[in-house]
mmCIF file of C-alpha atoms in Angstrom:
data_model
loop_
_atom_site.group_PDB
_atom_site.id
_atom_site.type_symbol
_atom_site.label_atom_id
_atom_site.label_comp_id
_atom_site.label_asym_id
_atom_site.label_seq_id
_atom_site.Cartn_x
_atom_site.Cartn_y
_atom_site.Cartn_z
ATOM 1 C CA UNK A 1 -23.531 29.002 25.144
ATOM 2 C CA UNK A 2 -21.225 28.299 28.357
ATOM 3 C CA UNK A 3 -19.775 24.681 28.447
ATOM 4 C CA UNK A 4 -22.113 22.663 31.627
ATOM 5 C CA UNK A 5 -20.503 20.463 33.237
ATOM 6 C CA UNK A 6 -22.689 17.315 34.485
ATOM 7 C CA UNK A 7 -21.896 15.539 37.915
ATOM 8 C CA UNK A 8 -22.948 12.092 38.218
ATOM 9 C CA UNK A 9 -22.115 10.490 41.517
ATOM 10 C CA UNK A 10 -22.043 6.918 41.992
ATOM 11 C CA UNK A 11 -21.386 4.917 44.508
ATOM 12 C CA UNK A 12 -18.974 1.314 43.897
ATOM 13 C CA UNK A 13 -18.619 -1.172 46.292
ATOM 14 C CA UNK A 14 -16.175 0.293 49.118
ATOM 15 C CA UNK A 15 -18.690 2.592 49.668
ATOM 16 C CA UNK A 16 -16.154 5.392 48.190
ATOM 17 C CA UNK A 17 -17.696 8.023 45.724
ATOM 18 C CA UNK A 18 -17.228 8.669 42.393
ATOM 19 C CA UNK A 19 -16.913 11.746 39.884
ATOM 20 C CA UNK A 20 -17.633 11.598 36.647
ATOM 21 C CA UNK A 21 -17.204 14.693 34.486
ATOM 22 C CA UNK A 22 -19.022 15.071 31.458
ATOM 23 C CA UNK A 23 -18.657 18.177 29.192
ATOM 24 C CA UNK A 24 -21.169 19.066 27.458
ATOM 25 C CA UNK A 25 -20.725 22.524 24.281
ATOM 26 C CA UNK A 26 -23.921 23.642 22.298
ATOM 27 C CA UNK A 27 -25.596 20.152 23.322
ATOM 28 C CA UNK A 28 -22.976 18.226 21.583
ATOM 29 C CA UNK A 29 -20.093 16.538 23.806
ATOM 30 C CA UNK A 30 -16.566 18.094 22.997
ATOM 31 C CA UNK A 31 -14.176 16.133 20.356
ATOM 32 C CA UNK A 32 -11.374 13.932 21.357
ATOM 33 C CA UNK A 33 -10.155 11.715 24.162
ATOM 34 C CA UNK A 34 -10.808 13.509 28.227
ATOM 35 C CA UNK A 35 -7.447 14.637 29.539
ATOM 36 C CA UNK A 36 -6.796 12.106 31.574
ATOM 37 C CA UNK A 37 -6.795 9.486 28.837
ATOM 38 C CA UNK A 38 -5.020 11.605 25.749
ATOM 39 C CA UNK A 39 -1.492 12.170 25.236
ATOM 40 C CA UNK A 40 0.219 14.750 27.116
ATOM 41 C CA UNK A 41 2.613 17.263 25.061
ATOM 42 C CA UNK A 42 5.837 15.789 26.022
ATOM 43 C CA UNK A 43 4.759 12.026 25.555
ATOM 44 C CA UNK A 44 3.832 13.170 21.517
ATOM 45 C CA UNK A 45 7.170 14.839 21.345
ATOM 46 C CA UNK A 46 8.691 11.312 22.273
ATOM 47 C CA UNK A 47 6.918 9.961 19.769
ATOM 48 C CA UNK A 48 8.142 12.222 17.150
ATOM 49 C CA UNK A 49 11.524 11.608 18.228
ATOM 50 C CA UNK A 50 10.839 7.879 17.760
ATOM 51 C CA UNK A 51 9.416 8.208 13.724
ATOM 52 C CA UNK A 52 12.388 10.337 13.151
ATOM 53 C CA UNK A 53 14.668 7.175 13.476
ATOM 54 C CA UNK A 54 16.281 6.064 10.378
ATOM 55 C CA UNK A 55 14.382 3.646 7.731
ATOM 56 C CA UNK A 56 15.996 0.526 6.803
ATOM 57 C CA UNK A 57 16.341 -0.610 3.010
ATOM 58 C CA UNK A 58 15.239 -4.220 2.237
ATOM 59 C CA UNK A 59 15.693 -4.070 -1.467
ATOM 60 C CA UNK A 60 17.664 -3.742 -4.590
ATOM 61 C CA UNK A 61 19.422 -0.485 -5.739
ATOM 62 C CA UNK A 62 17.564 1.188 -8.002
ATOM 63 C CA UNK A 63 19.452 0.971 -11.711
ATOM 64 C CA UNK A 64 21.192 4.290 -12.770
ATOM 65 C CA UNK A 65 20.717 5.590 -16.223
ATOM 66 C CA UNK A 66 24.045 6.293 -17.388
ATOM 67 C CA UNK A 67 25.540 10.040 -17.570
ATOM 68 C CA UNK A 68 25.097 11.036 -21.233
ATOM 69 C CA UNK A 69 21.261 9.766 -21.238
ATOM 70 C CA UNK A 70 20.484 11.739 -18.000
ATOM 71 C CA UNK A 71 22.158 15.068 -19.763
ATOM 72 C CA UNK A 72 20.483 14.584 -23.358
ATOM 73 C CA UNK A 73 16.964 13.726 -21.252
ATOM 74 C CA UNK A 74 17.618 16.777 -19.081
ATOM 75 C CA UNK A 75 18.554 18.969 -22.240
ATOM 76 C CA UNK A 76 15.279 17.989 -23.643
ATOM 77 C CA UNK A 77 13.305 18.559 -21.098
ATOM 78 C CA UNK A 78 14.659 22.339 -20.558
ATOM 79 C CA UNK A 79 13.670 22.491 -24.275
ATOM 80 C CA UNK A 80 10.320 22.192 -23.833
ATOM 81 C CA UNK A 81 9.851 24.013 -20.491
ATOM 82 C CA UNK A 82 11.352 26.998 -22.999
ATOM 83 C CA UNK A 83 8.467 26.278 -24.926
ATOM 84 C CA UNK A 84 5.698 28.572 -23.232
ATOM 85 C CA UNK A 85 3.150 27.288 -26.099
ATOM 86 C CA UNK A 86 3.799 23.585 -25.269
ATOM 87 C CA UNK A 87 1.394 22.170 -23.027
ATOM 88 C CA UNK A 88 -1.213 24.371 -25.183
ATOM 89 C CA UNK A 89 -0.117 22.452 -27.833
ATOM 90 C CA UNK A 90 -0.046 18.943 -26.335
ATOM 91 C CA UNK A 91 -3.913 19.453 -24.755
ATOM 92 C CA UNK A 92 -5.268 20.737 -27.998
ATOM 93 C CA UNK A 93 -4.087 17.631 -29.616
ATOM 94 C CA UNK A 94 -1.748 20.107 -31.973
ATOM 95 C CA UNK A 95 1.140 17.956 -30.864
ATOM 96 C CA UNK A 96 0.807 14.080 -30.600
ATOM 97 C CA UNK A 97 1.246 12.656 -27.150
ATOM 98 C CA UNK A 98 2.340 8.732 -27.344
ATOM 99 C CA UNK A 99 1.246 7.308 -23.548
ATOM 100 C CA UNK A 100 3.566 4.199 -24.078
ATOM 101 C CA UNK A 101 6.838 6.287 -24.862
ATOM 102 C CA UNK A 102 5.409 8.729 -21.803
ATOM 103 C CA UNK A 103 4.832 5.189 -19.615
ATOM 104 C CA UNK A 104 8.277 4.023 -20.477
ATOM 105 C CA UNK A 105 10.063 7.426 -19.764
ATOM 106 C CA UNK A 106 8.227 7.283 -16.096
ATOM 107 C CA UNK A 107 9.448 3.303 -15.494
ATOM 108 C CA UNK A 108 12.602 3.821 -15.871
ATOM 109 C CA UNK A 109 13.697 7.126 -14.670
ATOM 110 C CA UNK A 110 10.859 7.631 -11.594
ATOM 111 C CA UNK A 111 8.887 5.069 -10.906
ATOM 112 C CA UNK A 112 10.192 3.646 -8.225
ATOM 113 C CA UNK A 113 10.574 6.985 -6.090
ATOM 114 C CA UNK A 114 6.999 7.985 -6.976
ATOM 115 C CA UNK A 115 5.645 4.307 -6.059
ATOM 116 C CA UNK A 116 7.338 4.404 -3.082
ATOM 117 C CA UNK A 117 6.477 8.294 -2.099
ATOM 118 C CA UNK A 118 2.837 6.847 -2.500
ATOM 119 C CA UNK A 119 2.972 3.456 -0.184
ATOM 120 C CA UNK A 120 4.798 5.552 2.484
ATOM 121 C CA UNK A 121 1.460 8.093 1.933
ATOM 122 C CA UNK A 122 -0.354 5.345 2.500
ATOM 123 C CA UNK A 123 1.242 3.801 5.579
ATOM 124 C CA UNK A 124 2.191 0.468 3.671
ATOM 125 C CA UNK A 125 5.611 0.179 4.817
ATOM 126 C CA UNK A 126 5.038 1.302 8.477
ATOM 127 C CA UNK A 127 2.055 -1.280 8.741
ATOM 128 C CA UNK A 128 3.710 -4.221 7.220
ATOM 129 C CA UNK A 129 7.472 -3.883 7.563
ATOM 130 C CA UNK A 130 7.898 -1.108 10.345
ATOM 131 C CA UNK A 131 10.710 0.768 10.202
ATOM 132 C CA UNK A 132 11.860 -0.862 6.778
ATOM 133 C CA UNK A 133 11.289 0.329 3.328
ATOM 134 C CA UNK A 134 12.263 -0.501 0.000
ATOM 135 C CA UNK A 135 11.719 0.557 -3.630
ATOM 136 C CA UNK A 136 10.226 -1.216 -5.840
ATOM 137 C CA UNK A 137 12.361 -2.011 -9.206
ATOM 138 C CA UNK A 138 10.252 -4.785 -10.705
ATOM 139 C CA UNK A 139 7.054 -2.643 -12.127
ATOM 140 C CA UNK A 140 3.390 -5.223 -11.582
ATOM 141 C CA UNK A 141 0.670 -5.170 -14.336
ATOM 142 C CA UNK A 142 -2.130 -6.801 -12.255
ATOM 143 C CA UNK A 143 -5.945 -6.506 -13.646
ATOM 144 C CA UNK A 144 -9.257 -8.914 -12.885
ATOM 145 C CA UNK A 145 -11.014 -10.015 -15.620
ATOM 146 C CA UNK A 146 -14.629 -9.081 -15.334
ATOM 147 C CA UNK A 147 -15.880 -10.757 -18.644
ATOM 148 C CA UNK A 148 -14.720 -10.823 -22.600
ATOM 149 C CA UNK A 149 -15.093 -7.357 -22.664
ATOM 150 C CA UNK A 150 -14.496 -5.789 -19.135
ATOM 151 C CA UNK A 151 -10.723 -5.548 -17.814
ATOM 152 C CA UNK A 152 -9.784 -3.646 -14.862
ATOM 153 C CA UNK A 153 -6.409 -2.649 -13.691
ATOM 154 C CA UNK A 154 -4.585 -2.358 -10.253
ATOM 155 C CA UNK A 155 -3.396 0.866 -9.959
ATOM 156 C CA UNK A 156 -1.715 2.423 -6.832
ATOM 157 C CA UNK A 157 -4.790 3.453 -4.821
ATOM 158 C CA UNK A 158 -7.646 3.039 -6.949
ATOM 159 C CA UNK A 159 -11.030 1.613 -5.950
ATOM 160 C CA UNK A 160 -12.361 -1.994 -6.922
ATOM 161 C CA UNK A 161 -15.264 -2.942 -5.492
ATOM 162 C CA UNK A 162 -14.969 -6.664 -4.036
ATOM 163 C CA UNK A 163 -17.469 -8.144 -6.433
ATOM 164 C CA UNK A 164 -14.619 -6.888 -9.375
ATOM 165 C CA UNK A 165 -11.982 -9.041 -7.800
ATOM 166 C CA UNK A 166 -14.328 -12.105 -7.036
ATOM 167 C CA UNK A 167 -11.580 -14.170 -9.165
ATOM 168 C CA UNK A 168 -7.835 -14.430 -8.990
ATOM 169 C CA UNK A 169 -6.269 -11.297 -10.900
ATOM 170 C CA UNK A 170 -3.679 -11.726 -13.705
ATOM 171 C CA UNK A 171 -0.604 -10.440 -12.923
ATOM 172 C CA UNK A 172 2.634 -9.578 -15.362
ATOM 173 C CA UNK A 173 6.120 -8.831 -14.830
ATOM 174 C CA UNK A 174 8.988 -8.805 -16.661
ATOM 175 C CA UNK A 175 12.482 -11.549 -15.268
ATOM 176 C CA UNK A 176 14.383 -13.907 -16.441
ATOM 177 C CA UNK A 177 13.446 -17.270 -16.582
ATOM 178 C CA UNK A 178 15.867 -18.866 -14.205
ATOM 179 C CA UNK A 179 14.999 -16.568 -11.582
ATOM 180 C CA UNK A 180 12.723 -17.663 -8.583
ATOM 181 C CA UNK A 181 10.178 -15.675 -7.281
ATOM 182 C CA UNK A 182 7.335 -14.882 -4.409
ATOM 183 C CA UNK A 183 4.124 -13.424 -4.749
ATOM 184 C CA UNK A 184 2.231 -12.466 -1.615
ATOM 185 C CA UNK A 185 -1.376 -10.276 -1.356
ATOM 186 C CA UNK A 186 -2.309 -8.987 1.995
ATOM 187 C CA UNK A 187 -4.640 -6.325 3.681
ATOM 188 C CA UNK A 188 -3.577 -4.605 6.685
ATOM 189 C CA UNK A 189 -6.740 -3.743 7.427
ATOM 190 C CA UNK A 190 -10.086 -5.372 8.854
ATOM 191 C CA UNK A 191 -8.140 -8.373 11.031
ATOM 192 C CA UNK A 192 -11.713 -9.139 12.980
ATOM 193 C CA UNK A 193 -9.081 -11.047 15.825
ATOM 194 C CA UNK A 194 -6.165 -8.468 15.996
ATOM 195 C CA UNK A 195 -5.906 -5.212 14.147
ATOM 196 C CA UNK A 196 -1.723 -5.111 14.510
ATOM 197 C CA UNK A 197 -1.888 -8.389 11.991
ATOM 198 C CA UNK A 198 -2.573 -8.727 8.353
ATOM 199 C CA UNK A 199 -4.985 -11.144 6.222
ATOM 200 C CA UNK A 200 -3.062 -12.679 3.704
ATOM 201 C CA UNK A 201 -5.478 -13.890 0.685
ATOM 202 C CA UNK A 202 -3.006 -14.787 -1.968
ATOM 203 C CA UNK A 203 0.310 -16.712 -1.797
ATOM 204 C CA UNK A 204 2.481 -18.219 -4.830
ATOM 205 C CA UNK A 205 6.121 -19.272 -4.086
ATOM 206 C CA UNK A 206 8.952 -20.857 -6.257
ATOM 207 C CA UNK A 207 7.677 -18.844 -9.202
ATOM 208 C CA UNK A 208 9.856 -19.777 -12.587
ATOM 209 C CA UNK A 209 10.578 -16.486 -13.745
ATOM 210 C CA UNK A 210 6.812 -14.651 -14.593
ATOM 211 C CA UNK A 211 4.951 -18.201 -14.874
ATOM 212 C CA UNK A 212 2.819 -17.666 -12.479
ATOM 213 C CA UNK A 213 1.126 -20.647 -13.313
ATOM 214 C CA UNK A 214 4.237 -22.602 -12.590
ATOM 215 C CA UNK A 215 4.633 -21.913 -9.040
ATOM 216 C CA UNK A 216 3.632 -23.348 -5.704
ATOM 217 C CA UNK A 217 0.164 -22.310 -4.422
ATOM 218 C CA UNK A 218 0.953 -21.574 -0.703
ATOM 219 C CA UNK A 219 -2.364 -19.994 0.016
ATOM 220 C CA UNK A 220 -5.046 -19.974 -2.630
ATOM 221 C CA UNK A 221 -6.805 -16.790 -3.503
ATOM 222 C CA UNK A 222 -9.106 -15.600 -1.175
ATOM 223 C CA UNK A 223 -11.444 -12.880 -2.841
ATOM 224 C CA UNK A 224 -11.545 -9.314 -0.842
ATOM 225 C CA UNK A 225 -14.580 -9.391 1.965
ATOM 226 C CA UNK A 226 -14.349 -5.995 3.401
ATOM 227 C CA UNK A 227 -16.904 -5.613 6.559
ATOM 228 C CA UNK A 228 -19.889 -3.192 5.933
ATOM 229 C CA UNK A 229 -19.636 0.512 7.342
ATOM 230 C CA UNK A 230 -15.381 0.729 7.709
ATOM 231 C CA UNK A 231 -14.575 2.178 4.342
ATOM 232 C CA UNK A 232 -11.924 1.341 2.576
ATOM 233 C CA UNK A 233 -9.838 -1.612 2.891
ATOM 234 C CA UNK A 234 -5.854 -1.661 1.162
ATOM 235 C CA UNK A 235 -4.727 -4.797 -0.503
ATOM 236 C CA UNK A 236 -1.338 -5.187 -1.169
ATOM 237 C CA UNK A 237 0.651 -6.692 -4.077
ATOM 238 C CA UNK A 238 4.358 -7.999 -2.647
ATOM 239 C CA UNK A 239 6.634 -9.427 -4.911
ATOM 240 C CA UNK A 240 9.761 -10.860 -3.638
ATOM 241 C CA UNK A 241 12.905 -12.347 -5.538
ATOM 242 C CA UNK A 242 14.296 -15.463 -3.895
ATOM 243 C CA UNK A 243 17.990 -16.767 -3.933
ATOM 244 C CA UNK A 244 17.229 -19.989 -3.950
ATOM 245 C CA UNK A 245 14.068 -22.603 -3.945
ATOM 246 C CA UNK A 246 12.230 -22.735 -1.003
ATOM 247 C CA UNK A 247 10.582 -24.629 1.457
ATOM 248 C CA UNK A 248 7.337 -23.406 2.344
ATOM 249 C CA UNK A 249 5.476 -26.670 3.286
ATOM 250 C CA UNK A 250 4.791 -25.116 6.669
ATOM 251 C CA UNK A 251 2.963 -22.182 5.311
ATOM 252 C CA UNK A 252 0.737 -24.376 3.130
ATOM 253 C CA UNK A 253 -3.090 -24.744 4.324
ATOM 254 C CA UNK A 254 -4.196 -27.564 6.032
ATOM 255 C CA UNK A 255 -7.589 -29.322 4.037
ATOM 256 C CA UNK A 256 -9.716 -30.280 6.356
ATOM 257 C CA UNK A 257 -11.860 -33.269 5.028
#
């Protein structure tokens, strides 16, 4: 069916007319924003230009595995890639397959590439740091406790509904206990007063090493409340290593009574 075009003339105030065009395909209105509102091809190649600045890195180096590991974990690999009857093997259960040693192997040779390949997927560093990054060398165990027998764990895009996390999570990390630490959790999504800021429902600072329980509640948990109908909201596990004990009595809430 040919595209129709509707006219609708009104007149405003000044007595001046005016146009309004209104396409109209197969009785459904064309996709996407009129031409006079949507970007033009050389203001999206601007803004191409701009993402293609360079990233800035806001956190530690990532520890390197020293040269004769790499080779003899390299060599061993290639050994069983050789193997063509392998991965039969390991799926038929011919072969045990120890998760922990496979867990381990992941933390400390690629974990912190592939955790931070899948917050940049997820536009976690662009929406709370801009044009900074950083990869994360401290790996988070963080689960809600449902009941005696129900546990479930945070994983890096998973769904929990927001009756799961109703209660504060437990969290787990490994550091030394005369380190300080920061815990922060945050959405990016759903501000109801302005979208470019985040909620922050969780804040512990002046953590003694992984005693959570030890450190200064900043902002006490505030469980997940997601608004009906706008799918799926990201919450966002920070943790940050201090220098030194800090301050925060400006951040704390004010109780109103």
């Amino acid at each position: 069916m040919a595209s129709i075009t509707l006219r609708v003339f009104t007149k405003n105030i000044s007595s001046h007319v005016k146009i309004r065009f209104e396409q109209v395909r197969c009785g459904h209105y064309l996709r996407g924003k009129p031409p006079t509102i949507a970007l033009t091809l050389q203001q999206r190649l601007k803004l191409l230009e701009k993402s293609k600045l360079p990233k800035v890195n806001i956190g530690f180096s990532v520890p390197k595995i020293c040269k004769e590991k790499k080779e003899a974990m390299m060599a061993e690999q290639k050994r069983k890639r050789a193997n063509t009857n392998f991965e039969t093997q390991i799926r038929s259960g011919k072969i045990p397959l120890n998760l922990e040693e496979v867990k381990k192997f992941w933390l400390e040779i690629s974990s912190s590439y592939d955790i931070h390949k899948i917050a940049t997927h997820y536009g976690i560093f662009q929406d709370l740091f801009g044009d900074a990054f950083f990869l994360p060398v401290v790996p988070l165990e963080i689960s809600y406790n449902i009941d005696d027998d129900t546990l479930i764990k945070v994983y890096r895009g998973n769904v929990i509904k927001p009756a799961e996390a109703s209660e504060m999570p437990y969290v787990e990390y490994k550091a030394e206990d005369d380190t300080l630490w920061t815990l922060v959790m945050c959405t990016p999504d759903g501000n109801l007063e302005n979208s470019n800021n985040e909620y922050c429902h969780w804040f512990l600072g002046n953590i003694p090493g992984n005693k959570l329980e030890l450190g200064e509640q900043i902002i006490d948990y505030m469980k997940p409340f997601p608004v009906r109908g706008v799918g799926y909201y990201r919450y966002i596990f920070t943790l940050y290593k201090q220098n030194q004990r800090l301050d925060y009595v400006e951040y704390k809430k004010i109780n109103l009574v």
